[in-house]
Amino acid sequence: LASKFKPHIALVDIGLPGMDGYEAARELRKRPETKDVTLIAMTGWGQEEDRRKSKEAGFEKHLVKPVDPAALEAVLAEVRASVR
């Protein structure tokens, strides 16, 4: 799906059925057409180990659910500013 639409940002849940978010991030990073997508993990898993695994998989940000709307807005603004 990301290969077809080529998003600038992808919000990805870590606890996905089948392929988890870590695996999805690694797959996106391997593909030339999606390697530069900004990946933001949105998950209920917020321990330091979870954050480390997110970073290793290729996520730029790790937000813990329930995500504060202001925090999400700040992250998206930061990403938009860096894309310009």
Short mmCIF file of C-alpha atoms in Angstrom, two decimals:
data_model
loop_
_atom_site.label_atom_id
_atom_site.label_comp_id
_atom_site.label_asym_id
_atom_site.label_seq_id
_atom_site.Cartn_x
_atom_site.Cartn_y
_atom_site.Cartn_z
CA LEU A 1 0.00 0.00 0.00
CA ALA A 2 2.78 2.44 0.92
CA SER A 3 4.58 1.65 -2.35
CA LYS A 4 1.48 2.64 -4.31
CA PHE A 5 0.59 5.87 -2.43
CA LYS A 6 4.13 6.98 -1.43
CA PRO A 7 3.24 8.78 1.81
CA HIS A 8 5.58 11.23 3.54
CA ILE A 9 4.52 9.96 6.99
CA ALA A 10 3.19 6.60 8.20
CA LEU A 11 1.63 6.04 11.62
CA VAL A 12 2.15 2.35 12.39
CA ASP A 13 0.84 0.24 15.26
CA ILE A 14 3.46 -2.13 16.67
CA GLY A 15 0.96 -4.82 17.71
CA LEU A 16 -0.35 -5.71 14.26
CA PRO A 17 -1.70 -9.21 13.58
CA GLY A 18 0.44 -11.29 11.25
CA MET A 19 3.28 -8.87 10.48
CA ASP A 20 4.07 -6.72 13.51
CA GLY A 21 4.99 -3.06 13.23
CA TYR A 22 8.71 -3.73 13.66
CA GLU A 23 8.68 -6.08 10.69
CA ALA A 24 6.56 -3.64 8.66
CA ALA A 25 9.08 -0.85 9.37
CA ARG A 26 12.02 -3.03 8.32
CA GLU A 27 10.20 -3.93 5.08
CA LEU A 28 9.46 -0.28 4.33
CA ARG A 29 13.11 0.65 4.95
CA LYS A 30 14.32 -2.04 2.51
CA ARG A 31 12.28 -0.76 -0.44
CA PRO A 32 13.67 2.16 -2.47
CA GLU A 33 10.22 3.71 -2.94
CA THR A 34 9.45 3.76 0.82
CA LYS A 35 12.87 3.98 2.47
CA ASP A 36 12.48 7.72 3.17
CA VAL A 37 8.96 7.63 4.63
CA THR A 38 8.91 9.08 8.16
CA LEU A 39 7.74 6.24 10.40
CA ILE A 40 5.95 6.95 13.67
CA ALA A 41 5.15 4.06 15.99
CA MET A 42 1.83 4.39 17.82
CA THR A 43 1.54 1.65 20.38
CA GLY A 44 0.48 0.61 23.84
CA TRP A 45 4.04 -0.60 24.45
CA GLY A 46 6.05 2.17 26.07
CA GLN A 47 8.93 0.58 27.95
CA GLU A 48 12.50 1.61 27.15
CA GLU A 49 13.06 -1.77 25.45
CA ASP A 50 10.05 -1.11 23.18
CA ARG A 51 11.43 2.30 22.24
CA ARG A 52 14.84 0.79 21.49
CA LYS A 53 13.28 -1.87 19.26
CA SER A 54 11.29 0.81 17.42
CA LYS A 55 14.42 2.81 16.70
CA GLU A 56 16.31 -0.30 15.56
CA ALA A 57 13.43 -1.22 13.21
CA GLY A 58 13.56 2.22 11.58
CA PHE A 59 10.95 4.31 13.36
CA GLU A 60 11.83 7.99 13.90
CA LYS A 61 9.28 8.51 16.68
CA HIS A 62 7.55 6.30 19.26
CA LEU A 63 4.22 7.49 20.70
CA VAL A 64 2.43 5.56 23.44
CA LYS A 65 -1.36 5.12 23.29
CA PRO A 66 -3.54 6.72 24.22
CA VAL A 67 -1.69 9.40 22.28
CA ASP A 68 -2.19 12.94 23.47
CA PRO A 69 -3.50 14.90 20.45
CA ALA A 70 -1.16 17.80 21.24
CA ALA A 71 1.84 15.44 21.26
CA LEU A 72 0.82 13.97 17.90
CA GLU A 73 0.30 17.44 16.49
CA ALA A 74 3.77 18.49 17.69
CA VAL A 75 5.41 15.44 16.11
CA LEU A 76 3.60 15.99 12.81
CA ALA A 77 4.58 19.69 12.81
CA GLU A 78 8.21 18.70 13.43
CA VAL A 79 8.10 16.24 10.53
CA ARG A 80 6.45 18.76 8.20
CA ALA A 81 9.11 21.35 9.05
CA SER A 82 11.91 18.89 8.26
CA VAL A 83 10.39 17.91 4.89
CA ARG A 84 10.32 21.46 3.53
#
